[in-house]
Coordinates of C-alpha atoms in Angstrom, one line a residue:
M1 CA 52.6 -51.1 -100.4
I2 CA 53.4 -51.0 -96.7
R3 CA 52.8 -54.8 -96.5
I4 CA 55.2 -55.4 -99.3
L5 CA 57.9 -53.4 -97.6
I6 CA 57.3 -55.3 -94.3
F7 CA 57.6 -58.6 -96.1
I8 CA 60.8 -57.6 -97.9
L9 CA 62.3 -56.4 -94.6
I10 CA 61.4 -59.7 -92.9
V11 CA 63.0 -61.8 -95.7
L12 CA 66.0 -59.5 -95.6
G13 CA 66.4 -60.0 -91.8
L14 CA 66.1 -63.8 -92.1
G15 CA 68.7 -63.8 -94.8
L16 CA 71.1 -61.7 -92.8
G17 CA 70.6 -63.8 -89.7
F18 CA 71.3 -67.1 -91.6
A19 CA 74.4 -65.5 -93.2
W20 CA 75.6 -64.4 -89.8
L21 CA 75.2 -68.0 -88.4
A22 CA 76.9 -69.5 -91.4
D23 CA 80.0 -67.3 -90.8
R24 CA 80.0 -68.4 -87.2
P25 CA 79.5 -72.2 -87.1
G26 CA 78.9 -74.0 -83.8
E27 CA 77.4 -77.1 -82.1
L28 CA 74.3 -77.2 -79.9
S29 CA 74.0 -79.9 -77.2
L30 CA 70.7 -80.5 -75.5
V31 CA 70.0 -83.1 -72.7
W32 CA 66.2 -83.8 -72.4
Q33 CA 64.8 -86.7 -70.4
G34 CA 68.2 -88.5 -70.2
Q35 CA 68.9 -88.2 -73.9
L36 CA 71.6 -86.1 -75.4
I37 CA 70.7 -84.3 -78.6
E38 CA 73.5 -82.7 -80.5
M39 CA 73.2 -80.7 -83.8
S40 CA 74.7 -77.7 -85.5
L41 CA 73.6 -74.2 -84.7
M42 CA 72.4 -73.6 -88.3
R43 CA 70.1 -76.7 -88.2
A44 CA 68.7 -75.7 -84.8
A45 CA 67.8 -72.2 -86.1
S46 CA 66.1 -73.7 -89.2
L47 CA 64.1 -76.1 -87.1
L48 CA 63.0 -73.3 -84.8
I49 CA 61.8 -71.1 -87.6
S50 CA 60.0 -73.9 -89.3
L51 CA 58.2 -74.7 -86.0
V52 CA 57.1 -71.2 -85.6
A53 CA 55.8 -71.1 -89.2
A54 CA 53.9 -74.4 -88.7
V55 CA 52.2 -73.0 -85.6
L56 CA 51.1 -69.8 -87.4
I57 CA 49.8 -71.8 -90.4
A58 CA 47.8 -74.1 -88.0
I59 CA 46.3 -71.1 -86.2
W60 CA 45.2 -69.6 -89.6
L61 CA 43.6 -72.8 -90.7
V62 CA 41.7 -73.2 -87.5
R63 CA 40.5 -69.6 -87.6
T64 CA 39.4 -69.8 -91.2
I65 CA 37.4 -73.0 -90.6
W66 CA 35.8 -71.5 -87.5
L67 CA 34.8 -68.2 -89.2
S68 CA 33.9 -69.6 -92.5
P69 CA 30.1 -69.3 -92.0
H70 CA 30.4 -65.6 -91.1
T71 CA 32.8 -65.1 -94.0
V72 CA 30.4 -66.6 -96.5
T73 CA 27.5 -64.6 -95.1
R74 CA 29.4 -61.4 -95.3
Y75 CA 30.4 -62.1 -98.9
F76 CA 26.9 -62.6 -100.0
R77 CA 25.8 -59.5 -98.0
A78 CA 28.5 -57.4 -99.6
R79 CA 27.6 -58.7 -103.1
K80 CA 23.9 -57.8 -102.5
R81 CA 24.9 -54.3 -101.2
D82 CA 27.1 -53.7 -104.3
R83 CA 24.1 -54.7 -106.5
G84 CA 21.9 -52.3 -104.5
Y85 CA 24.3 -49.4 -104.9
Q86 CA 24.6 -50.1 -108.6
A87 CA 20.8 -49.9 -108.9
L88 CA 20.7 -46.8 -106.8
S89 CA 23.3 -45.1 -109.0
T90 CA 21.5 -46.1 -112.1
G91 CA 18.2 -44.8 -110.7
L92 CA 19.6 -41.4 -109.8
I93 CA 21.1 -41.1 -113.3
A94 CA 17.7 -42.0 -114.8
A95 CA 15.9 -39.6 -112.5
G96 CA 18.3 -36.8 -113.5
A97 CA 17.8 -37.7 -117.2
G98 CA 14.0 -37.6 -116.8
D99 CA 13.4 -41.4 -117.4
A100 CA 10.5 -42.1 -115.1
N101 CA 10.1 -45.8 -115.9
Q102 CA 13.8 -46.6 -115.4
A103 CA 13.9 -44.5 -112.2
R104 CA 10.8 -46.3 -110.8
K105 CA 12.3 -49.7 -111.8
M106 CA 15.6 -49.0 -110.1
T107 CA 13.8 -47.6 -107.0
A108 CA 12.0 -51.0 -106.6
R109 CA 15.2 -52.9 -107.1
T110 CA 17.1 -50.8 -104.7
R111 CA 14.4 -51.2 -102.1
G112 CA 14.8 -55.0 -102.4
L113 CA 18.6 -54.9 -102.0
I114 CA 19.3 -52.1 -99.6
S115 CA 17.4 -50.9 -96.5
A116 CA 16.2 -47.3 -96.5
D117 CA 17.6 -46.9 -92.9
Q118 CA 20.9 -48.1 -94.2
E119 CA 21.1 -45.7 -97.2
P120 CA 19.2 -42.3 -97.0
L121 CA 19.8 -41.7 -100.7
I122 CA 16.9 -44.1 -101.4
H123 CA 14.5 -41.4 -100.1
L124 CA 16.0 -38.9 -102.5
L125 CA 15.6 -41.3 -105.4
E126 CA 12.0 -41.8 -104.6
A127 CA 11.3 -38.1 -104.2
Q128 CA 13.0 -37.4 -107.6
T129 CA 11.0 -40.2 -109.2
F130 CA 7.7 -38.7 -107.8
L131 CA 8.7 -35.3 -109.2
I132 CA 9.4 -36.5 -112.7
E133 CA 6.2 -38.5 -112.7
G134 CA 4.2 -35.4 -111.7
K135 CA 3.2 -36.8 -108.3
Y136 CA 4.0 -33.6 -106.4
D137 CA 2.0 -34.4 -103.3
D138 CA 3.9 -37.7 -102.8
A139 CA 7.2 -35.9 -103.4
R140 CA 6.3 -33.3 -100.8
K141 CA 5.4 -36.0 -98.3
K142 CA 8.7 -37.7 -98.9
F143 CA 10.6 -34.4 -98.4
E144 CA 8.7 -33.8 -95.1
L145 CA 9.8 -37.2 -93.9
M146 CA 13.4 -36.4 -94.9
A147 CA 13.1 -33.0 -93.1
D148 CA 12.2 -34.8 -89.8
D149 CA 15.3 -37.1 -90.0
P150 CA 18.4 -35.3 -88.6
E151 CA 20.6 -37.1 -91.2
T152 CA 18.6 -35.8 -94.2
R153 CA 17.1 -32.6 -92.7
E154 CA 18.9 -30.1 -95.0
L155 CA 18.0 -32.2 -98.1
G156 CA 14.4 -32.3 -97.2
L157 CA 14.1 -28.6 -96.4
R158 CA 15.8 -27.9 -99.7
G159 CA 13.2 -30.0 -101.6
L160 CA 10.3 -28.3 -99.7
Y161 CA 11.7 -24.9 -100.4
L162 CA 11.9 -25.6 -104.1
E163 CA 8.4 -27.0 -104.2
A164 CA 7.1 -23.9 -102.4
K165 CA 8.8 -21.6 -104.8
R166 CA 7.3 -23.6 -107.7
L167 CA 3.8 -23.3 -106.3
G168 CA 4.3 -19.6 -105.5
A169 CA 3.9 -20.1 -101.8
H170 CA 6.5 -17.5 -100.9
E171 CA 5.7 -17.4 -97.2
A172 CA 6.1 -21.2 -96.9
A173 CA 9.4 -21.0 -98.9
R174 CA 10.6 -18.3 -96.5
Q175 CA 9.8 -20.4 -93.5
Y176 CA 11.7 -23.4 -94.9
A177 CA 14.7 -21.3 -95.7
E178 CA 14.7 -19.8 -92.2
R179 CA 14.6 -23.3 -90.7
A180 CA 17.5 -24.4 -92.9
A181 CA 19.5 -21.3 -92.1
E182 CA 18.9 -21.8 -88.4
K183 CA 19.9 -25.5 -88.4
A184 CA 22.7 -25.2 -90.9
P185 CA 24.0 -21.6 -91.3
H186 CA 26.7 -22.9 -93.7
L187 CA 24.2 -23.5 -96.5
P188 CA 24.5 -20.7 -99.0
W189 CA 21.0 -21.2 -100.6
A190 CA 19.3 -21.0 -97.2
T191 CA 21.2 -17.9 -96.2
L192 CA 20.6 -16.0 -99.5
A193 CA 16.9 -17.0 -99.6
T194 CA 16.4 -15.8 -96.0
L195 CA 18.3 -12.7 -96.7
D196 CA 16.1 -11.9 -99.8
S197 CA 12.9 -12.6 -97.9
Q198 CA 13.9 -10.4 -95.0
S199 CA 15.0 -7.6 -97.3
Q200 CA 11.7 -7.8 -99.2
A201 CA 9.8 -7.5 -95.9
G202 CA 11.9 -4.5 -94.8
Q203 CA 13.5 -6.3 -91.9
W204 CA 16.9 -4.6 -92.3
D205 CA 18.2 -5.3 -88.8
E206 CA 17.5 -9.1 -89.0
A207 CA 19.0 -9.2 -92.5
L208 CA 22.2 -7.5 -91.3
R209 CA 22.5 -9.9 -88.4
L210 CA 22.0 -12.9 -90.7
L211 CA 24.6 -11.5 -93.1
D212 CA 27.1 -11.1 -90.3
Q213 CA 26.6 -14.7 -89.2
S214 CA 27.0 -16.0 -92.8
R215 CA 30.1 -14.0 -93.2
T216 CA 31.6 -15.5 -90.0
A217 CA 30.7 -19.0 -91.3
H218 CA 32.4 -18.1 -94.6
V219 CA 29.3 -18.8 -96.6
L220 CA 29.8 -15.7 -98.8
D221 CA 33.1 -14.3 -100.0
R222 CA 34.3 -11.1 -98.5
K223 CA 33.6 -8.9 -101.6
D224 CA 30.1 -10.2 -102.1
A225 CA 29.3 -9.9 -98.4
D226 CA 30.6 -6.3 -98.3
R227 CA 28.4 -5.4 -101.2
K228 CA 25.3 -6.9 -99.8
K229 CA 25.9 -5.3 -96.4
A230 CA 26.4 -1.9 -98.1
V231 CA 23.1 -2.3 -99.9
L232 CA 21.3 -3.3 -96.6
L233 CA 22.8 -0.3 -94.8
T234 CA 21.8 2.0 -97.6
A235 CA 18.2 0.6 -97.5
R236 CA 18.0 1.2 -93.8
A237 CA 19.4 4.7 -94.2
M238 CA 16.6 5.4 -96.7
T239 CA 13.9 4.4 -94.2
R240 CA 15.5 6.6 -91.4
L241 CA 16.3 9.7 -93.5
D242 CA 13.1 11.5 -92.8
G243 CA 12.9 10.6 -89.1
D244 CA 16.5 10.4 -87.9
A245 CA 18.9 12.1 -90.2
K246 CA 21.9 11.4 -88.0
T247 CA 21.4 7.6 -87.9
A248 CA 20.8 7.7 -91.7
R249 CA 24.0 9.5 -92.2
D250 CA 26.0 7.0 -90.1
D251 CA 24.5 4.1 -92.0
A252 CA 25.2 5.7 -95.4
L253 CA 28.8 6.5 -94.5
A254 CA 29.3 2.9 -93.3
A255 CA 27.9 1.7 -96.6
L256 CA 30.3 4.0 -98.5
R257 CA 33.2 2.5 -96.5
L258 CA 32.2 -0.9 -97.7
D259 CA 31.6 0.1 -101.3
E260 CA 32.6 3.6 -102.3
N261 CA 31.0 3.2 -105.8
L262 CA 27.4 2.8 -104.4
V263 CA 25.8 6.0 -105.7
P264 CA 22.5 5.7 -103.6
A265 CA 24.6 5.6 -100.4
A266 CA 26.5 8.8 -101.4
L267 CA 23.2 10.5 -102.2
I268 CA 21.6 9.6 -98.8
A269 CA 24.8 10.6 -96.9
A270 CA 24.9 14.0 -98.7
K271 CA 21.2 14.6 -98.1
A272 CA 21.6 13.8 -94.4
L273 CA 24.6 16.1 -94.1
F274 CA 22.7 18.9 -96.0
R275 CA 19.9 18.7 -93.5
E276 CA 22.5 19.1 -90.7
D277 CA 23.8 22.2 -92.5
N278 CA 27.1 20.5 -93.2
L279 CA 27.4 21.6 -96.8
R280 CA 31.1 21.2 -97.2
K281 CA 31.3 17.5 -96.1
G282 CA 28.2 16.6 -98.1
A283 CA 29.6 18.3 -101.2
S284 CA 32.9 16.5 -100.8
I285 CA 31.1 13.1 -100.6
L286 CA 29.3 13.9 -103.8
E287 CA 32.5 15.1 -105.5
K288 CA 34.2 11.9 -104.6
A289 CA 31.3 9.8 -105.9
W290 CA 31.2 11.9 -109.0
K291 CA 34.9 11.2 -109.8
H292 CA 34.1 7.4 -109.6
E293 CA 30.9 7.6 -111.7
P294 CA 29.3 10.7 -113.1
H295 CA 25.6 10.3 -112.3
P296 CA 22.7 12.6 -113.1
D297 CA 21.3 12.3 -109.6
I298 CA 24.6 13.3 -108.1
A299 CA 24.8 16.4 -110.4
R300 CA 21.2 17.3 -109.6
L301 CA 21.7 17.1 -105.8
Y302 CA 25.1 18.9 -106.0
V303 CA 23.8 21.8 -108.0
R304 CA 20.8 22.3 -105.7
A305 CA 22.7 21.7 -102.5
R306 CA 21.7 25.1 -101.1
G307 CA 18.0 26.1 -101.3
G308 CA 18.7 29.8 -101.4
D309 CA 21.1 29.8 -104.4
T310 CA 20.3 31.8 -107.5
A311 CA 20.4 30.3 -111.0
V312 CA 23.9 31.8 -111.5
D313 CA 25.2 30.1 -108.3
R314 CA 23.8 26.8 -109.5
L315 CA 25.5 27.3 -112.8
K316 CA 28.8 27.9 -111.0
R317 CA 28.4 24.6 -109.1
A318 CA 27.6 22.8 -112.3
R319 CA 30.7 24.1 -113.9
K320 CA 32.7 23.0 -110.9
L321 CA 31.4 19.4 -111.5
E322 CA 32.4 19.7 -115.1
S323 CA 35.9 20.6 -114.1
L324 CA 36.2 17.4 -112.1
R325 CA 35.2 15.2 -115.0
P326 CA 35.8 17.1 -118.3
N327 CA 34.6 15.8 -121.6
N328 CA 31.8 14.0 -120.0
A329 CA 28.3 14.0 -121.5
V330 CA 26.5 13.9 -118.1
A331 CA 28.6 16.9 -116.8
M332 CA 27.9 18.9 -120.0
A333 CA 24.2 18.2 -119.8
A334 CA 24.2 19.4 -116.2
V335 CA 25.9 22.6 -117.2
A336 CA 23.5 23.1 -120.1
E337 CA 20.5 22.7 -117.7
A338 CA 21.9 25.1 -115.2
A339 CA 22.8 27.6 -118.0
L340 CA 19.2 27.4 -119.4
E341 CA 17.8 28.3 -115.9
A342 CA 20.3 31.1 -115.7
R343 CA 19.2 32.4 -119.2
E344 CA 22.7 31.8 -120.6
L345 CA 21.2 30.4 -123.7
L346 CA 24.4 30.4 -125.9
L347 CA 26.3 28.5 -123.3
A348 CA 23.4 26.1 -122.8
R349 CA 23.3 25.4 -126.5
T350 CA 27.0 24.9 -126.8
K351 CA 27.2 22.4 -123.9
A352 CA 24.1 20.6 -125.0
E353 CA 25.4 20.1 -128.5
A354 CA 28.7 19.0 -127.2
A355 CA 26.9 16.4 -125.0
A356 CA 24.9 15.3 -128.0
R357 CA 28.2 14.7 -129.9
L358 CA 29.5 12.4 -127.1
E359 CA 26.3 10.5 -126.2
P360 CA 23.2 11.3 -128.3
T361 CA 20.4 10.2 -126.0
E362 CA 16.7 11.1 -125.6
S363 CA 17.1 13.6 -122.8
I364 CA 19.8 15.7 -124.4
F365 CA 17.7 16.3 -127.5
L366 CA 14.7 17.2 -125.3
L367 CA 17.0 19.7 -123.6
L368 CA 18.0 21.1 -127.0
A369 CA 14.3 21.5 -127.8
D370 CA 13.8 23.5 -124.5
I371 CA 16.8 25.6 -125.4
E372 CA 15.4 26.2 -128.9
E373 CA 12.1 27.2 -127.5
A374 CA 13.6 29.7 -125.0
D375 CA 16.1 31.0 -127.6
T376 CA 14.3 31.4 -130.9
G377 CA 10.8 29.9 -130.5
D378 CA 11.2 28.3 -133.9
E379 CA 8.4 25.7 -134.2
G380 CA 10.2 23.8 -137.0
R381 CA 13.5 23.5 -135.1
I382 CA 11.7 22.5 -131.9
R383 CA 9.9 19.7 -133.8
H384 CA 13.2 18.7 -135.3
W385 CA 14.8 18.2 -131.9
M386 CA 11.7 16.3 -130.7
A387 CA 12.0 14.0 -133.7
Q388 CA 15.7 13.5 -132.9
A389 CA 14.7 12.6 -129.3
L390 CA 12.3 9.9 -130.5
K391 CA 14.9 8.3 -132.7
S392 CA 17.7 8.4 -130.1
P393 CA 18.6 5.7 -127.6
R394 CA 16.9 5.9 -124.2
D395 CA 18.7 7.3 -121.2
P396 CA 20.1 5.0 -118.5
A397 CA 17.7 4.3 -115.6
W398 CA 17.5 2.1 -112.6
T399 CA 16.6 -1.2 -114.1
A400 CA 16.0 -4.7 -112.6
D401 CA 14.3 -7.8 -114.1
G402 CA 13.0 -5.8 -117.1
V403 CA 11.4 -3.0 -115.1
T404 CA 12.6 0.6 -114.5
S405 CA 12.3 2.7 -111.4
P406 CA 12.6 6.5 -111.1
T407 CA 14.7 6.0 -107.9
W408 CA 17.0 3.2 -106.7
L409 CA 15.4 0.4 -104.7
P410 CA 17.3 -2.2 -102.7
V411 CA 15.0 -5.1 -103.7
S412 CA 13.6 -6.1 -107.1
P413 CA 9.7 -5.8 -107.0
V414 CA 9.5 -8.7 -109.5
S415 CA 11.8 -11.4 -108.1
G416 CA 12.5 -10.0 -104.6
R417 CA 16.3 -10.3 -105.2
L418 CA 18.5 -8.1 -103.2
D419 CA 20.8 -5.6 -105.0
A420 CA 19.1 -6.2 -108.4
F421 CA 18.8 -2.7 -109.7
E422 CA 21.5 -1.5 -112.1
W423 CA 22.1 1.9 -113.8
K424 CA 21.8 1.0 -117.4
A425 CA 19.7 1.7 -120.5
P426 CA 16.4 -0.1 -120.2
S427 CA 15.2 -2.6 -122.8
L428 CA 13.0 -1.1 -125.6
Q429 CA 10.6 -4.1 -125.7
L430 CA 9.4 -4.2 -122.1
A431 CA 10.4 -1.1 -120.0
T432 CA 7.9 -0.7 -117.2
Q433 CA 8.2 1.9 -114.5
V434 CA 8.0 1.0 -110.9
E435 CA 6.5 3.3 -108.3
D436 CA 6.9 2.7 -104.5
G437 CA 8.5 -0.6 -105.2
H438 CA 5.2 -2.2 -106.7
L439 CA 4.4 -3.3 -110.2
S440 CA 0.9 -4.1 -111.3
A441 CA -0.2 -6.3 -114.1
D442 CA -2.0 -3.4 -115.9
Q443 CA 1.3 -1.4 -115.9
A444 CA 3.1 -4.4 -117.4
I445 CA 0.4 -4.7 -120.1
R446 CA 0.4 -1.0 -120.8
S447 CA 4.2 -1.1 -121.2
L448 CA 3.8 -3.2 -124.4
P449 CA 4.2 -1.4 -127.7
P450 CA 0.9 -0.3 -129.2
V451 CA 1.1 -2.7 -132.1
L452 CA 1.5 -5.7 -129.8
A453 CA -1.1 -4.5 -127.3
D454 CA -3.8 -3.9 -129.9
H455 CA -2.9 -6.7 -132.3
P456 CA -1.4 -9.9 -130.8
P457 CA 1.2 -11.7 -132.9
V458 CA -0.1 -14.3 -135.3
A459 CA 1.4 -17.7 -135.3
H460 CA 3.4 -18.8 -138.4
G461 CA 1.2 -20.4 -141.0
T462 CA -2.1 -18.9 -139.8
A463 CA -4.1 -16.1 -141.3
P464 CA -4.8 -13.0 -139.2
A465 CA -8.2 -12.5 -137.7
R466 CA -8.8 -9.2 -139.5
Q467 CA -7.5 -7.9 -142.8
V468 CA -7.5 -4.3 -144.0
V469 CA -8.3 -3.8 -147.6
D470 CA -6.7 -0.7 -149.2
T471 CA -9.1 1.2 -151.5
P472 CA -8.3 4.3 -153.4
V473 CA -9.8 7.4 -152.0
I474 CA -10.5 10.5 -154.0
I475 CA -10.3 13.9 -152.3
E476 CA -11.5 17.0 -154.0
A477 CA -11.0 20.4 -152.7
V478 CA -13.7 23.0 -153.4
S479 CA -12.3 26.1 -155.0
E480 CA -13.2 29.3 -153.2
P481 CA -12.8 32.9 -154.4
P482 CA -9.9 34.6 -152.8
R483 CA -10.7 36.9 -149.9
E484 CA -8.7 39.5 -148.2
R485 CA -6.7 38.4 -145.2
P486 CA -5.8 40.7 -142.3
E487 CA -2.2 41.7 -141.8
P488 CA -0.4 38.7 -140.3
I489 CA 1.2 39.0 -136.9
K490 CA 4.9 38.3 -136.5
V491 CA 4.7 35.2 -134.5
A492 CA 8.4 34.6 -134.1
E493 CA 8.9 38.0 -132.6
A494 CA 5.9 37.7 -130.3
R495 CA 7.1 34.3 -129.0
K496 CA 10.7 35.3 -128.5
P497 CA 11.6 36.2 -124.9
A498 CA 12.3 39.8 -124.2
S499 CA 15.9 39.2 -123.4
V500 CA 16.5 37.6 -126.7
V501 CA 14.7 40.3 -128.8
E502 CA 16.4 43.2 -127.1
K503 CA 19.9 41.7 -127.0
P504 CA 21.2 40.1 -130.2
R505 CA 23.2 36.9 -129.9
E506 CA 26.9 37.3 -129.6
K507 CA 29.0 35.7 -132.4
D508 CA 32.4 35.9 -130.9
G509 CA 31.9 34.1 -127.6
A510 CA 29.6 33.3 -124.7
S511 CA 28.8 35.7 -121.9
N512 CA 31.2 34.1 -119.5
G513 CA 34.1 33.4 -121.8
E514 CA 33.0 30.1 -123.4
P515 CA 34.1 29.8 -127.1
V516 CA 31.2 29.4 -129.5
A517 CA 31.3 26.1 -131.4
D518 CA 29.7 25.6 -134.8
P519 CA 26.1 24.4 -134.5
F520 CA 26.0 20.6 -134.3
F521 CA 22.8 20.5 -136.3
G522 CA 23.2 23.6 -138.3
R523 CA 21.3 22.5 -141.5
P524 CA 17.7 23.6 -142.0
P525 CA 15.2 21.3 -140.3
D526 CA 13.2 18.7 -142.2
D527 CA 10.0 20.4 -141.2
P528 CA 10.5 24.2 -141.2
G529 CA 6.9 24.8 -140.1
V530 CA 4.1 26.9 -141.6
R531 CA 5.3 29.9 -143.5
E532 CA 3.4 33.0 -142.9
P533 CA 2.6 35.1 -146.0
A534 CA 4.2 38.5 -146.3
V535 CA 2.2 41.7 -146.1
G536 CA 0.2 42.1 -149.3
E537 CA 1.0 38.7 -150.6
K538 CA -2.0 36.8 -152.1
L539 CA -2.6 33.1 -151.3
P540 CA -2.9 30.8 -154.3
E541 CA -6.3 29.6 -155.2
K542 CA -7.3 26.1 -154.1
T543 CA -7.6 23.6 -156.9
S544 CA -8.9 20.1 -157.2
F545 CA -6.4 17.3 -157.1
R546 CA -6.4 13.5 -156.7
L547 CA -4.3 11.5 -154.3
F548 CA -4.8 8.2 -156.2

C-alpha cells in the first residue's frame, strides 16, 4: 500500500512539473565541443528524464543477471522449506490425532526437507510420535535432549514432568518442575506443580516465597494468589499453634486479611487468642466468621471458649450465636446441644425439631434421639429417631477428591493438590475418612458398601458365581403351659431421669421464655417397642404357626 502511494505521488509530481513547464515555454542553448545545440525547455526535460530511466533500467538488468544464480538457489531452497513446514504441520496434526503411521511418515519427510537445528519443532514431533507408538524410553531421551538445549529447555522439562507423573515418580516430577520454575518463573504449570509439592512436604516458607515470586511475575491472578497465600499461612499457623501461639496468631490474622471467608484461619486465630487470654478479640473473630458462614466448628469453639463456664453459660453463648444468624439450622442445632447439656430438655427439643424442619440431616436426628433418651427414655421413639437418621442426608464435612477428613487439611492426601478440601456433603458411594492426612488402601476398600465389598458387580450378560435358592422354611413353636410371672417393673419410670420424674413438663412455655412449638414428629412411632403386661394380666398361650 505504501509503495502504491509513493508511485502515485511520483507520477503526480511529474505531471505537475511538465504542466508547469508547458505554461512557461522557453529555449535552451548548449555549446558543446564547438557545436551549438538548441532545443525547447520541454524537450530537454523529457530527454533528461528518459536518460535517468534508461540508466535505472540498465542497472536493474545487470544486477538481475549478476544475482540470478543466487536467486534461483534461494527459490528452490524456499520451496523446499515450505514443503518441509507443510510436512511438519501435517505430522503434528497426525500426532495430535493419534495417527502413528502418518506421524512417522511425516517425521521422516520433514527430516529430509528441514534440518533439526533450523526448526526445533522437529524434536517435538519425534517425541510425540514416540509417545503415541508406546516408545516411552525413546520419548524420554528426546525430552532430555530438548531439556539440554536452551531454546527448547522449557518444552523438554514439561515433557519430562508429564512422563514422571505418568509413571508415578513424584520426586522426579518435583525436581523437573523446580528446574522449570527456576529457569522460567513465568510458567504457570511449573509454579503450581512446585507449589503443590512444597506444600505436600510441609515446606510452607519455601512455598510462600515461590508464591510471592509468581505473583510478581503475574503468573497467577490476584484473587487466586491471595487465596493460595491465605491457605499457606493457615497451614503454617496450624503447625505453630502448639509451640508458638503468637506467631500462629499473626499468620492466621494475615490469612483472614487475604480471605475473610476462610473458616480454618478464623478458628486458629481464635484458639491462639484464647490461649493468650484474649477472649474478647477471639470471640469477635468467630462472630465475624459466623456471620459470613455459620459453621459447626465455629459454634463449638465459641460455646466452649472459656474452660470454666457452666452448662448454663454455654447455653447463653449459643443463644447469642443464634441471634447473629436467626432461622439457621446450624445455630439451632448448637442451641439444642447446649440446652441438652444444661438439662433444658424442652428448649433442646424445640430447637432440634426446628433445625430438622430447615435441614433434616443425620446429626440432627441423632441429637433428637439423645434428647428423647434424656427426656422420656422411650425405646420406641429413640429407635424412631435413629431410623430417621439412617434415612436422612449426610452432614457436610471437609471433603477432597472423594475422601472426608474430621478436620481441615491444606493439601489433599490423594492428589497432593493445595486448597482441595471443601465443606460439603460427602458422596454416598465412596466417603472415606482421612486421619493425620494419610489414606490407606484398606480404608478405601472398607469404605465400600457392604454389598459391593462382599459381592463384586457382575458384568452384563454373565451369570453370577453363586446363586441362592430360596426354600420354604417351616417353624413350629412348642406350646408350653402358662406359668406365673413376677410383677413387672416399670421400666419407663426407672429409666427416666430424676429431674424429669419429679418435675412434670411445662405445657405453656420453656423455662427461659421460649414458646413451645407443636412436635415435629408427634405421631406414634412405627416401632413402639415391647409392651410390658399389666399387673395380673396373663400372657396368651403359644401356638403353632407356619411362615410359608
